Amino acid sequence: MAATASARLLVLDDERPVAEAIQIIAEARGHQARFASDAAEFFELLRDWAPTHLAIDLVMPGVDGMDLLSGLAARHRTEPIIISSTTSGKAVLAAQRFARDNGLRIAGVLRRPLQAAALHEMLAQAGVGAVPAAPTGLAGPADSPSADLLDLAIKRGSLSVAYQPKFACDTGRLVGFEALARWHDPSFGQVSPAQFVPLAERHGLIAALTERVVEVVIPWFARLEDRGDLTIAVNISPRMAGDSAAVDRLAELCRRVHVDPDRVILEITEGAALRDDAQFLGQLARLRLHGFQLALDDFADGLVRLGSLAKLLFTEIKIDRSVVMAAQSSAGARATVESVLGFGRRAGLRTTGEGVEDASTMALLRELGADFAQGYHLGMPVAAEDAARLVTSAH
Ligand code: C2E
Ligand code: CA
Ligand code: CA
């Protein structure tokens, strides 16, 4: 791939043979590679050599992997990151989620012993434009879009929405869509929500962004012919739950276009929802009183921390794609899926598995009794017209 021909891979690993193996494979692909054996050297090269890709070992003597990821997030690094690790299971999953939640791009996890084929595959995947979920264009950290630009895009209405279909596991029937914000900037190209949502959060633009999305999505859903009992899910920032005027506007919009709030699922991420403070729970209760459904999004390992009131307020749990994707290869991930599904059944919550990328994952979710599934294998996020066509053909 031409875009990767001049790529520069920076490797952080304390085991020289591993670092050298990565370097040889990278160079065979036409990359340049350098390696650092400690965090200080790594951050120095990061600044001075300006790598385009990173490969890091999260478990090294004297280096805290989470500190390292925090350091990268604090520098707003957008290079694809390959995590190489001897440990597997929950710690790596947690690190992956942490990275993602902080706007970093994880290209994949490389297990030890190192397999050349896996690294080849990952470097190819990390090539610009190769990952459909997060098209990020060629923009490097220094010239990534600014908050001002995002502000302008929100005000001009130039954000768009993609709709990802969601299906019932037992019958395979279409049950609804999740609306996902899209930003195409003329000079930066397609910017990933993993980049612009945190940007909006940091610069006080998230409320405006959410409102724009809702103003596009709810009327679209209202106009959808034959929508029957389909649902429409929207990601809301937890801050919106606390903004009573914004909630009232959403309820009013639904009334105006004749969308029953019971058909609208507001998705709130696990991290936010596990804040067990009374004020936040009161805000969630208000959303339920308006009739909206509430989904606990990106759920991975918060079961023990889920308070009893929160359990009553949510109507659905969406299992994070990092867990679902690992369920076939990791016993820990599979156990997490099973315990969340068991909990959902007992608590009367619907359950959705996200990130279904192949038929066998779909079969597993069905076998374990998930209600719904979402993922590239079943349906990519698509433009409004294509989503409408899916509804027509589902009848
Ligand atoms: P999310 O709510 O977990 O949304 C699902 C993400 O997973 C989407 O990424 C979707 O494209 C991706 N996805 C779906 N199926 C698969 C699959 O099979 N494999 C993989 N690898 N990925 C899959 P997207 O669109 O890049 O959105 C990223 C995140 O940005 C969302 O995660 C959500 O947290 C946030 N976001 C997106 N739109 C909005 C919005 O309108 N408002 C707010 N507040 N956040 C949004
Ligand atoms: Ca979501
Ligand atoms: Ca999710």
mmCIF file of N, CA and C and ligand atoms in Angstrom, residues 100 178 235 267 269 297-299 318-321 354, ligand 3:
data_model
loop_
_atom_site.group_PDB
_atom_site.id
_atom_site.type_symbol
_atom_site.label_atom_id
_atom_site.label_comp_id
_atom_site.label_asym_id
_atom_site.label_seq_id
_atom_site.Cartn_x
_atom_site.Cartn_y
_atom_site.Cartn_z
ATOM 1 N N ARG A 100 -8.978 3.608 23.929
ATOM 2 C CA ARG A 100 -10.042 4.048 23.032
ATOM 3 C C ARG A 100 -10.837 5.198 23.638
ATOM 4 N N GLU A 178 -28.646 2.221 15.134
ATOM 5 C CA GLU A 178 -27.922 3.151 16.006
ATOM 6 C C GLU A 178 -27.400 4.282 15.120
ATOM 7 N N ASN A 235 -26.429 8.151 20.679
ATOM 8 C CA ASN A 235 -25.433 8.254 21.752
ATOM 9 C C ASN A 235 -25.538 9.625 22.382
ATOM 10 N N GLU A 267 -28.200 6.066 24.432
ATOM 11 C CA GLU A 267 -27.066 5.244 24.874
ATOM 12 C C GLU A 267 -26.094 6.086 25.687
ATOM 13 N N THR A 269 -22.501 5.788 28.030
ATOM 14 C CA THR A 269 -21.396 4.846 28.228
ATOM 15 C C THR A 269 -21.284 4.385 29.677
ATOM 16 N N ASP A 297 -24.030 1.693 27.487
ATOM 17 C CA ASP A 297 -23.201 1.428 26.301
ATOM 18 C C ASP A 297 -21.783 0.993 26.688
ATOM 19 N N ASP A 298 -21.143 0.275 25.799
ATOM 20 C CA ASP A 298 -19.727 -0.125 25.959
ATOM 21 C C ASP A 298 -19.487 -0.843 27.280
ATOM 22 N N PHE A 299 -20.419 -1.690 27.651
ATOM 23 C CA PHE A 299 -20.328 -2.356 28.947
ATOM 24 C C PHE A 299 -19.295 -3.472 28.893
ATOM 25 N N LYS A 318 -25.425 -2.872 26.399
ATOM 26 C CA LYS A 318 -24.700 -3.192 25.173
ATOM 27 C C LYS A 318 -23.288 -3.630 25.547
ATOM 28 N N ILE A 319 -22.951 -4.849 25.197
ATOM 29 C CA ILE A 319 -21.642 -5.384 25.582
ATOM 30 C C ILE A 319 -20.578 -4.844 24.624
ATOM 31 N N ASP A 320 -19.545 -4.292 25.205
ATOM 32 C CA ASP A 320 -18.507 -3.621 24.429
ATOM 33 C C ASP A 320 -17.892 -4.533 23.379
ATOM 34 N N ARG A 321 -17.576 -3.951 22.224
ATOM 35 C CA ARG A 321 -17.084 -4.778 21.137
ATOM 36 C C ARG A 321 -15.740 -5.433 21.448
ATOM 37 N N GLU A 354 -22.070 -6.070 20.666
ATOM 38 C CA GLU A 354 -21.564 -5.178 19.620
ATOM 39 C C GLU A 354 -20.302 -5.757 18.987
HETATM 40 CA CA CA B 3 -20.970 0.809 22.082
#
